[in-house]
């Protein structure tokens, strides 16, 4: 694809995202609140889907923080019209701190949940994978 056409599509994507930055902020903030709610509410208050898979909890934690990074990265990209490696690293660190905080709150303030270091590892792995994907996209765009 010619460079001129590629640049045109990049400009159009940036323009489209910028027009909807408030919506992306709402998505990212809502996702953050949803993670906190689902991790702190009593297990018995959540609907059961009847699936018992070993390790599914860790996959869910991975997915929570993977999407957390992607939504916040899209929001910051839309509002700043740029995404840097430093910003991606900051988002991954924020995800880690958020995940550790949720686990500490589970251990201290809930009676039906407990803090789990493997949940923190799953959260962190999800954030790092999403951050790596975002940085690869960033490097590809800068070429």
Short mmCIF file of N, CA and C in Angstrom, two decimals:
data_model
loop_
_atom_site.label_atom_id
_atom_site.label_comp_id
_atom_site.label_asym_id
_atom_site.label_seq_id
_atom_site.Cartn_x
_atom_site.Cartn_y
_atom_site.Cartn_z
N UNK A 1 0.85 -1.17 0.00
CA UNK A 1 0.00 0.00 0.00
C UNK A 1 0.90 1.24 0.00
N UNK A 2 0.64 2.21 -0.84
CA UNK A 2 1.47 3.41 -0.90
C UNK A 2 1.45 4.17 0.43
N UNK A 3 2.58 4.80 0.75
CA UNK A 3 2.73 5.52 2.01
C UNK A 3 1.67 6.61 2.17
N UNK A 4 1.36 7.32 1.08
CA UNK A 4 0.37 8.39 1.13
C UNK A 4 -0.99 7.86 1.56
N UNK A 5 -1.38 6.72 1.05
CA UNK A 5 -2.65 6.10 1.40
C UNK A 5 -2.64 5.62 2.85
N UNK A 6 -1.53 5.04 3.27
CA UNK A 6 -1.39 4.59 4.66
C UNK A 6 -1.52 5.76 5.61
N UNK A 7 -0.86 6.87 5.32
CA UNK A 7 -0.96 8.06 6.17
C UNK A 7 -2.39 8.58 6.21
N UNK A 8 -3.09 8.53 5.09
CA UNK A 8 -4.48 8.97 5.04
C UNK A 8 -5.33 8.15 6.02
N UNK A 9 -5.16 6.83 6.00
CA UNK A 9 -5.93 5.97 6.90
C UNK A 9 -5.58 6.23 8.36
N UNK A 10 -4.31 6.46 8.65
CA UNK A 10 -3.90 6.77 10.01
C UNK A 10 -4.55 8.06 10.49
N UNK A 11 -4.56 9.08 9.64
CA UNK A 11 -5.19 10.35 10.00
C UNK A 11 -6.68 10.16 10.24
N UNK A 12 -7.33 9.38 9.40
CA UNK A 12 -8.77 9.14 9.55
C UNK A 12 -9.08 8.38 10.85
N UNK A 13 -8.24 7.41 11.18
CA UNK A 13 -8.44 6.66 12.43
C UNK A 13 -8.27 7.58 13.62
N UNK A 14 -7.22 8.39 13.62
CA UNK A 14 -6.97 9.33 14.72
C UNK A 14 -8.14 10.30 14.85
N UNK A 15 -8.60 10.84 13.72
CA UNK A 15 -9.73 11.79 13.74
C UNK A 15 -10.97 11.11 14.32
N UNK A 16 -11.25 9.90 13.88
CA UNK A 16 -12.43 9.18 14.36
C UNK A 16 -12.34 8.92 15.87
N UNK A 17 -11.19 8.46 16.34
CA UNK A 17 -11.03 8.20 17.77
C UNK A 17 -11.14 9.49 18.58
N UNK A 18 -10.56 10.56 18.08
CA UNK A 18 -10.59 11.84 18.79
C UNK A 18 -12.00 12.36 18.96
N UNK A 19 -12.84 12.13 17.96
CA UNK A 19 -14.23 12.58 18.04
C UNK A 19 -15.00 11.87 19.15
N UNK A 20 -14.53 10.70 19.55
CA UNK A 20 -15.24 9.88 20.53
C UNK A 20 -14.45 9.67 21.82
N UNK A 21 -13.55 10.60 22.15
CA UNK A 21 -12.71 10.38 23.33
C UNK A 21 -13.51 10.31 24.63
N UNK A 22 -14.61 11.05 24.72
CA UNK A 22 -15.44 10.98 25.94
C UNK A 22 -16.07 9.60 26.08
N UNK A 23 -16.46 9.03 24.97
CA UNK A 23 -17.04 7.68 25.01
C UNK A 23 -15.98 6.67 25.43
N UNK A 24 -14.75 6.80 24.91
CA UNK A 24 -13.67 5.89 25.30
C UNK A 24 -13.34 6.05 26.78
N UNK A 25 -13.41 7.29 27.29
CA UNK A 25 -13.18 7.50 28.72
C UNK A 25 -14.25 6.78 29.53
N UNK A 26 -15.51 6.89 29.11
CA UNK A 26 -16.60 6.21 29.81
C UNK A 26 -16.42 4.69 29.77
N UNK A 27 -16.02 4.16 28.61
CA UNK A 27 -15.76 2.71 28.51
C UNK A 27 -14.65 2.30 29.49
N UNK A 28 -13.53 3.03 29.47
CA UNK A 28 -12.39 2.67 30.31
C UNK A 28 -12.73 2.78 31.79
N UNK A 29 -13.40 3.85 32.17
CA UNK A 29 -13.76 4.04 33.58
C UNK A 29 -14.79 2.99 34.00
N UNK A 30 -15.76 2.73 33.16
CA UNK A 30 -16.78 1.71 33.47
C UNK A 30 -16.15 0.34 33.63
N UNK A 31 -15.19 0.02 32.76
CA UNK A 31 -14.51 -1.27 32.86
C UNK A 31 -13.74 -1.37 34.18
N UNK A 32 -13.08 -0.28 34.58
CA UNK A 32 -12.32 -0.26 35.83
C UNK A 32 -13.25 -0.48 37.01
N UNK A 33 -14.39 0.19 37.01
CA UNK A 33 -15.37 0.03 38.10
C UNK A 33 -15.95 -1.39 38.09
N UNK A 34 -16.21 -1.92 36.89
CA UNK A 34 -16.74 -3.28 36.79
C UNK A 34 -15.76 -4.31 37.36
N UNK A 35 -14.46 -4.14 37.07
CA UNK A 35 -13.45 -5.05 37.64
C UNK A 35 -13.51 -5.00 39.16
N UNK A 36 -13.51 -3.78 39.71
CA UNK A 36 -13.53 -3.64 41.18
C UNK A 36 -14.79 -4.29 41.76
N UNK A 37 -15.92 -4.03 41.14
CA UNK A 37 -17.18 -4.59 41.64
C UNK A 37 -17.15 -6.11 41.61
N UNK A 38 -16.79 -6.68 40.46
CA UNK A 38 -16.81 -8.15 40.32
C UNK A 38 -15.80 -8.83 41.23
N UNK A 39 -14.71 -8.15 41.53
CA UNK A 39 -13.68 -8.75 42.40
C UNK A 39 -13.99 -8.58 43.89
N UNK A 40 -14.89 -7.65 44.23
CA UNK A 40 -15.15 -7.40 45.65
C UNK A 40 -16.52 -7.86 46.12
N UNK A 41 -17.42 -8.14 45.19
CA UNK A 41 -18.75 -8.61 45.58
C UNK A 41 -18.66 -10.08 46.02
N UNK A 42 -19.60 -10.48 46.87
CA UNK A 42 -19.63 -11.88 47.32
C UNK A 42 -19.85 -12.81 46.14
N UNK A 43 -19.14 -13.94 46.17
CA UNK A 43 -19.30 -14.94 45.10
C UNK A 43 -20.75 -15.35 44.91
N UNK A 44 -21.46 -15.51 46.02
CA UNK A 44 -22.84 -15.99 45.95
C UNK A 44 -23.77 -14.95 45.33
N UNK A 45 -23.35 -13.67 45.28
CA UNK A 45 -24.18 -12.63 44.68
C UNK A 45 -24.03 -12.57 43.16
N UNK A 46 -23.04 -13.27 42.63
CA UNK A 46 -22.83 -13.28 41.18
C UNK A 46 -23.60 -14.43 40.56
N UNK A 47 -24.14 -14.23 39.36
CA UNK A 47 -24.84 -15.34 38.70
C UNK A 47 -23.86 -16.45 38.35
N UNK A 48 -24.31 -17.68 38.50
CA UNK A 48 -23.48 -18.84 38.18
C UNK A 48 -23.74 -19.24 36.73
N UNK A 49 -22.65 -19.50 36.01
CA UNK A 49 -22.81 -19.95 34.63
C UNK A 49 -22.68 -21.46 34.52
N UNK A 50 -22.40 -22.10 35.64
CA UNK A 50 -22.38 -23.55 35.67
C UNK A 50 -21.17 -24.19 35.00
N UNK A 51 -20.16 -23.43 34.71
CA UNK A 51 -18.96 -23.98 34.07
C UNK A 51 -17.87 -24.09 35.13
N UNK A 52 -17.36 -25.27 35.31
CA UNK A 52 -16.28 -25.52 36.26
C UNK A 52 -15.04 -25.92 35.49
N UNK A 53 -14.15 -24.95 35.28
CA UNK A 53 -12.91 -25.20 34.56
C UNK A 53 -11.76 -24.78 35.45
N UNK A 54 -10.82 -25.68 35.63
CA UNK A 54 -9.66 -25.37 36.45
C UNK A 54 -8.87 -24.22 35.81
N UNK A 55 -8.60 -23.19 36.59
CA UNK A 55 -7.81 -22.07 36.11
C UNK A 55 -8.62 -21.00 35.39
N UNK A 56 -9.93 -21.18 35.29
CA UNK A 56 -10.76 -20.18 34.60
C UNK A 56 -10.66 -18.82 35.29
N UNK A 57 -10.56 -18.83 36.61
CA UNK A 57 -10.42 -17.59 37.38
C UNK A 57 -9.20 -16.79 36.92
N UNK A 58 -8.11 -17.47 36.64
CA UNK A 58 -6.87 -16.79 36.21
C UNK A 58 -7.03 -16.22 34.80
N UNK A 59 -7.76 -16.93 33.95
CA UNK A 59 -8.02 -16.43 32.60
C UNK A 59 -8.89 -15.17 32.67
N UNK A 60 -9.85 -15.18 33.58
CA UNK A 60 -10.71 -14.00 33.77
C UNK A 60 -9.87 -12.81 34.24
N UNK A 61 -8.99 -13.03 35.19
CA UNK A 61 -8.12 -11.95 35.67
C UNK A 61 -7.22 -11.42 34.55
N UNK A 62 -6.67 -12.33 33.75
CA UNK A 62 -5.86 -11.93 32.59
C UNK A 62 -6.70 -11.04 31.68
N UNK A 63 -7.91 -11.48 31.36
CA UNK A 63 -8.79 -10.73 30.46
C UNK A 63 -9.20 -9.37 31.02
N UNK A 64 -9.49 -9.33 32.32
CA UNK A 64 -9.83 -8.05 32.95
C UNK A 64 -8.76 -7.00 32.68
N UNK A 65 -7.51 -7.36 32.95
CA UNK A 65 -6.43 -6.37 32.86
C UNK A 65 -5.94 -6.17 31.43
N UNK A 66 -6.12 -7.17 30.60
CA UNK A 66 -5.81 -7.01 29.17
C UNK A 66 -6.72 -5.94 28.57
N UNK A 67 -8.02 -6.06 28.82
CA UNK A 67 -8.98 -5.09 28.31
C UNK A 67 -8.80 -3.74 28.99
N UNK A 68 -8.47 -3.74 30.29
CA UNK A 68 -8.19 -2.50 31.03
C UNK A 68 -7.13 -1.68 30.31
N UNK A 69 -6.03 -2.32 29.96
CA UNK A 69 -4.94 -1.62 29.26
C UNK A 69 -5.39 -1.13 27.89
N UNK A 70 -6.05 -1.98 27.13
CA UNK A 70 -6.48 -1.58 25.79
C UNK A 70 -7.44 -0.39 25.82
N UNK A 71 -8.41 -0.42 26.72
CA UNK A 71 -9.38 0.69 26.78
C UNK A 71 -8.72 1.99 27.21
N UNK A 72 -7.85 1.94 28.21
CA UNK A 72 -7.19 3.17 28.66
C UNK A 72 -6.20 3.65 27.59
N UNK A 73 -5.55 2.73 26.89
CA UNK A 73 -4.62 3.14 25.82
C UNK A 73 -5.38 3.82 24.68
N UNK A 74 -6.53 3.27 24.31
CA UNK A 74 -7.34 3.90 23.26
C UNK A 74 -7.80 5.29 23.70
N UNK A 75 -8.23 5.40 24.96
CA UNK A 75 -8.66 6.72 25.46
C UNK A 75 -7.52 7.73 25.38
N UNK A 76 -6.35 7.36 25.90
CA UNK A 76 -5.23 8.31 25.89
C UNK A 76 -4.77 8.62 24.47
N UNK A 77 -4.81 7.62 23.60
CA UNK A 77 -4.47 7.86 22.20
C UNK A 77 -5.46 8.85 21.58
N UNK A 78 -6.74 8.67 21.87
CA UNK A 78 -7.77 9.54 21.32
C UNK A 78 -7.65 10.97 21.86
N UNK A 79 -7.30 11.11 23.13
CA UNK A 79 -7.25 12.46 23.70
C UNK A 79 -5.94 13.18 23.42
N UNK A 80 -4.84 12.47 23.33
CA UNK A 80 -3.54 13.10 23.08
C UNK A 80 -3.10 12.99 21.64
N UNK A 81 -3.81 12.17 20.88
CA UNK A 81 -3.46 11.89 19.48
C UNK A 81 -2.06 11.29 19.36
N UNK A 82 -1.61 10.69 20.44
CA UNK A 82 -0.31 10.03 20.46
C UNK A 82 -0.31 9.00 21.58
N UNK A 83 0.47 7.98 21.40
CA UNK A 83 0.63 6.96 22.42
C UNK A 83 2.12 6.65 22.46
N UNK A 84 2.70 6.82 23.62
CA UNK A 84 4.15 6.61 23.76
C UNK A 84 4.43 5.36 24.57
N UNK A 85 5.65 4.88 24.45
CA UNK A 85 6.07 3.73 25.26
C UNK A 85 5.98 4.08 26.75
N UNK A 86 6.33 5.31 27.09
CA UNK A 86 6.27 5.75 28.49
C UNK A 86 4.83 5.69 29.01
N UNK A 87 3.87 6.12 28.19
CA UNK A 87 2.46 6.08 28.59
C UNK A 87 1.98 4.64 28.74
N UNK A 88 2.39 3.78 27.82
CA UNK A 88 2.00 2.37 27.91
C UNK A 88 2.58 1.74 29.18
N UNK A 89 3.84 2.03 29.48
CA UNK A 89 4.46 1.51 30.70
C UNK A 89 3.73 2.02 31.94
N UNK A 90 3.34 3.29 31.92
CA UNK A 90 2.59 3.87 33.04
C UNK A 90 1.25 3.16 33.22
N UNK A 91 0.58 2.85 32.11
CA UNK A 91 -0.69 2.13 32.20
C UNK A 91 -0.50 0.73 32.79
N UNK A 92 0.57 0.05 32.39
CA UNK A 92 0.84 -1.29 32.93
C UNK A 92 1.11 -1.20 34.43
N UNK A 93 1.86 -0.20 34.85
CA UNK A 93 2.14 -0.01 36.28
C UNK A 93 0.84 0.30 37.03
N UNK A 94 -0.01 1.15 36.46
CA UNK A 94 -1.30 1.46 37.09
C UNK A 94 -2.16 0.20 37.21
N UNK A 95 -2.16 -0.63 36.18
CA UNK A 95 -2.90 -1.88 36.22
C UNK A 95 -2.39 -2.77 37.34
N UNK A 96 -1.06 -2.85 37.48
CA UNK A 96 -0.46 -3.66 38.54
C UNK A 96 -0.90 -3.14 39.91
N UNK A 97 -0.80 -1.83 40.12
CA UNK A 97 -1.18 -1.23 41.41
C UNK A 97 -2.67 -1.46 41.69
N UNK A 98 -3.50 -1.29 40.66
CA UNK A 98 -4.93 -1.51 40.80
C UNK A 98 -5.21 -2.97 41.18
N UNK A 99 -4.54 -3.90 40.50
CA UNK A 99 -4.73 -5.32 40.78
C UNK A 99 -4.30 -5.70 42.19
N UNK A 100 -3.16 -5.19 42.63
CA UNK A 100 -2.68 -5.46 43.99
C UNK A 100 -3.65 -4.86 45.01
N UNK A 101 -4.13 -3.65 44.73
CA UNK A 101 -5.08 -3.00 45.64
C UNK A 101 -6.35 -3.82 45.79
N UNK A 102 -6.87 -4.32 44.68
CA UNK A 102 -8.09 -5.15 44.73
C UNK A 102 -7.84 -6.41 45.55
N UNK A 103 -6.69 -7.04 45.34
CA UNK A 103 -6.38 -8.26 46.11
C UNK A 103 -6.25 -7.95 47.60
N UNK A 104 -5.62 -6.84 47.95
CA UNK A 104 -5.52 -6.46 49.36
C UNK A 104 -6.89 -6.19 49.95
N UNK A 105 -7.74 -5.50 49.20
CA UNK A 105 -9.10 -5.24 49.68
C UNK A 105 -9.88 -6.54 49.86
N UNK A 106 -9.68 -7.50 48.96
CA UNK A 106 -10.33 -8.80 49.10
C UNK A 106 -9.89 -9.47 50.40
N UNK A 107 -8.60 -9.41 50.67
CA UNK A 107 -8.07 -10.07 51.86
C UNK A 107 -8.47 -9.40 53.16
N UNK A 108 -8.62 -8.07 53.13
CA UNK A 108 -8.90 -7.32 54.35
C UNK A 108 -10.39 -7.13 54.61
N UNK A 109 -11.14 -6.79 53.57
CA UNK A 109 -12.52 -6.35 53.78
C UNK A 109 -13.61 -7.32 53.35
N UNK A 110 -13.26 -8.41 52.70
CA UNK A 110 -14.32 -9.35 52.31
C UNK A 110 -14.19 -10.63 53.12
N UNK A 111 -15.31 -11.29 53.28
CA UNK A 111 -15.29 -12.56 54.02
C UNK A 111 -15.39 -13.76 53.07
N UNK A 112 -15.81 -13.51 51.83
CA UNK A 112 -15.97 -14.62 50.89
C UNK A 112 -14.86 -14.68 49.85
N UNK A 113 -13.95 -13.75 49.90
CA UNK A 113 -12.84 -13.70 48.96
C UNK A 113 -11.53 -13.63 49.74
N UNK A 114 -10.47 -14.03 49.08
CA UNK A 114 -9.16 -13.93 49.72
C UNK A 114 -8.15 -13.38 48.71
N UNK A 115 -7.12 -12.76 49.23
CA UNK A 115 -6.05 -12.26 48.37
C UNK A 115 -5.30 -13.45 47.78
N UNK A 116 -4.94 -13.33 46.51
CA UNK A 116 -4.27 -14.44 45.82
C UNK A 116 -3.15 -13.88 44.96
N UNK A 117 -1.93 -14.28 45.25
CA UNK A 117 -0.78 -13.80 44.50
C UNK A 117 -0.86 -14.25 43.04
N UNK A 118 -1.49 -15.37 42.77
CA UNK A 118 -1.62 -15.85 41.39
C UNK A 118 -2.61 -15.00 40.59
N UNK A 119 -3.59 -14.40 41.28
CA UNK A 119 -4.47 -13.44 40.62
C UNK A 119 -3.66 -12.21 40.20
N UNK A 120 -2.78 -11.76 41.08
CA UNK A 120 -1.92 -10.60 40.76
C UNK A 120 -1.03 -10.94 39.56
N UNK A 121 -0.49 -12.15 39.53
CA UNK A 121 0.35 -12.56 38.39
C UNK A 121 -0.47 -12.61 37.10
N UNK A 122 -1.69 -13.11 37.17
CA UNK A 122 -2.56 -13.16 35.98
C UNK A 122 -2.91 -11.75 35.51
N UNK A 123 -3.23 -10.87 36.47
CA UNK A 123 -3.52 -9.47 36.14
C UNK A 123 -2.33 -8.83 35.43
N UNK A 124 -1.16 -9.03 36.01
CA UNK A 124 0.07 -8.42 35.48
C UNK A 124 0.40 -8.97 34.10
N UNK A 125 0.25 -10.27 33.92
CA UNK A 125 0.52 -10.88 32.63
C UNK A 125 -0.43 -10.33 31.56
N UNK A 126 -1.72 -10.20 31.89
CA UNK A 126 -2.69 -9.62 30.95
C UNK A 126 -2.33 -8.19 30.58
N UNK A 127 -1.90 -7.41 31.56
CA UNK A 127 -1.51 -6.01 31.31
C UNK A 127 -0.26 -5.94 30.44
N UNK A 128 0.71 -6.80 30.72
CA UNK A 128 1.96 -6.79 29.94
C UNK A 128 1.70 -7.22 28.50
N UNK A 129 0.87 -8.24 28.29
CA UNK A 129 0.56 -8.68 26.93
C UNK A 129 -0.14 -7.57 26.16
N UNK A 130 -1.12 -6.92 26.77
CA UNK A 130 -1.82 -5.82 26.10
C UNK A 130 -0.87 -4.64 25.85
N UNK A 131 -0.02 -4.34 26.84
CA UNK A 131 0.96 -3.26 26.66
C UNK A 131 1.94 -3.57 25.54
N UNK A 132 2.35 -4.82 25.44
CA UNK A 132 3.26 -5.24 24.36
C UNK A 132 2.59 -5.10 23.00
N UNK A 133 1.32 -5.49 22.93
CA UNK A 133 0.59 -5.35 21.67
C UNK A 133 0.48 -3.87 21.29
N UNK A 134 0.16 -3.03 22.25
CA UNK A 134 0.03 -1.59 21.98
C UNK A 134 1.36 -1.00 21.54
N UNK A 135 2.46 -1.42 22.16
CA UNK A 135 3.77 -0.88 21.77
C UNK A 135 4.19 -1.38 20.39
N UNK A 136 3.82 -2.61 20.01
CA UNK A 136 4.11 -3.10 18.66
C UNK A 136 3.33 -2.31 17.62
N UNK A 137 2.08 -2.02 17.93
CA UNK A 137 1.28 -1.20 17.02
C UNK A 137 1.91 0.18 16.90
N UNK A 138 2.35 0.72 18.01
CA UNK A 138 3.00 2.03 18.03
C UNK A 138 4.25 2.02 17.18
N UNK A 139 5.10 1.00 17.33
CA UNK A 139 6.32 0.90 16.53
C UNK A 139 6.00 0.75 15.05
N UNK A 140 4.98 -0.03 14.75
CA UNK A 140 4.58 -0.23 13.35
C UNK A 140 4.12 1.08 12.72
N UNK A 141 3.39 1.89 13.48
CA UNK A 141 2.91 3.16 12.96
C UNK A 141 4.03 4.17 12.76
N UNK A 142 5.07 4.10 13.61
CA UNK A 142 6.17 5.06 13.49
C UNK A 142 7.11 4.73 12.35
N UNK A 143 7.01 3.53 11.78
CA UNK A 143 7.87 3.15 10.64
C UNK A 143 7.36 3.71 9.34
#
